[in-house]
């Protein structure tokens, strides 16, 4: 049967996963549901101000601002913003991203599993991936938008890198295959810091497993000797060139994000997200929880009585176990990958259990995963593959189409009761700045602070204005400005990333303070009052317990421009991304150009 029939079958069964998203309302009560909407709200504010790559969230932490998009993968926000610009509300745009990511994840899993299975096995494996309990929980319980998007790129990376090393030992797809692998890895890097960090080592060993067959053909193990080791090493390095090139190019394509995120991460406070509720030792998973088919919309709690489920899933576990019965009959490529992913599953399960605490301590895993149960994101792709063993050799004919549909129902039915969202009105009211302030105050969320903030604020004068219905037209602290009686100020214009302030100072000892957290990239310029030309650059320093921006200004009548700009690290990251995009586009067009010239 044609391939499109199997893809249509997969999409048809995948639609059940997004059914609750197509209904009116939004699951405001889910763990990160508000976060996902207000992340897009802040991203849209910056885009509307003409910022093509936002890094600063202007209204986080009660209006003091936070470099959220400098350290948080932006891809889900870009997709949501595109849907919003097409006419969807912010809430519907977020729902749209969840739906698109879910469908994309099943298609990506199908592509990957087709490297090992005929269409029936690939369809059923893709459904195992999509309907894994943790995958469903990511959408409807956790409402983790970035991680849900990243889960679409996990199988896409496995497919793109896997096809660089065909199982039959044939030549790989060449330059375009490397470009595709790079784009898939860049997409993962731009989606979720957490998933990218956790999955990258698994991906690295995966393409080593895939490349082993090609290496063994070039340099058979039986012929290895002391004299042949240098040649074998050369063969090995040559074999890994396509995958290594894909990773390197993927890092360059995503450098606009990860380079500043990594090198400037020390400029934000992380202590507020460690300890207390976030103490990782209280969030290990008990072994029975991985097997218990329970469900809930609550939170992770200390002890075994969590409000959410950590189950691996009845169907994935059962089918993975049954696949062992057919192990000897499966293709060598399937067995090699199956053995590797089985070991990964066992290792990940171990790391989620309390007995692994010394490993977390020794390797500082908390800085990557925060909660041990987040490693469930790695198990679902492994079990999806292992569950295909029963069906990997099923032919793609009409007789097996009906059998595949029946097995698809058996995969979906155990988790079908979980496919619901707790639709409720937002407690803080409609999506707005006032709603954001109420949410930050009531939940103590989205109150991240920069490293210069000594006392995390619980409210602000800006929040008072917003709650009073007064539009924020300046972030200048007028009370501080007029306290000396020797400084007059007037804000001329303001956006999410700049403010122009006219001032008259009677001496050189005056400062203008802004209700904005200090962070590298905020720069101040003194402009001529009449021409607007830059006459000097003013220092920007953190002031007080809140670490607010303070700018010493010179005597006389001038205009102060405060602007959030790229640091050298951000410029390097942006340059790498733009350059690699250009080179990738040129490389992808070269074959077509040569073909035309050859005619």
mmCIF file of C-alpha atoms in Angstrom, residues 45-46 48-50 56-59 493-499 563-564:
data_model
loop_
_atom_site.group_PDB
_atom_site.id
_atom_site.type_symbol
_atom_site.label_atom_id
_atom_site.label_comp_id
_atom_site.label_asym_id
_atom_site.label_seq_id
_atom_site.Cartn_x
_atom_site.Cartn_y
_atom_site.Cartn_z
ATOM 1 C CA UNK A 45 5.159 42.775 23.527
ATOM 2 C CA UNK A 46 8.773 42.762 22.330
ATOM 3 C CA UNK A 48 5.316 44.460 18.525
ATOM 4 C CA UNK A 49 8.085 46.906 19.447
ATOM 5 C CA UNK A 50 10.104 45.726 16.465
ATOM 6 C CA UNK A 56 14.179 40.876 27.698
ATOM 7 C CA UNK A 57 10.747 40.263 29.255
ATOM 8 C CA UNK A 58 9.793 43.818 30.297
ATOM 9 C CA UNK A 59 7.012 43.078 32.797
ATOM 10 C CA UNK A 493 9.243 57.941 24.956
ATOM 11 C CA UNK A 494 9.507 54.356 26.114
ATOM 12 C CA UNK A 495 9.373 50.858 24.656
ATOM 13 C CA UNK A 496 10.146 47.409 26.016
ATOM 14 C CA UNK A 497 13.860 47.902 25.319
ATOM 15 C CA UNK A 498 14.554 51.634 25.560
ATOM 16 C CA UNK A 499 13.564 54.937 27.161
ATOM 17 C CA UNK A 563 18.704 51.033 25.616
ATOM 18 C CA UNK A 564 18.903 47.271 25.919
#
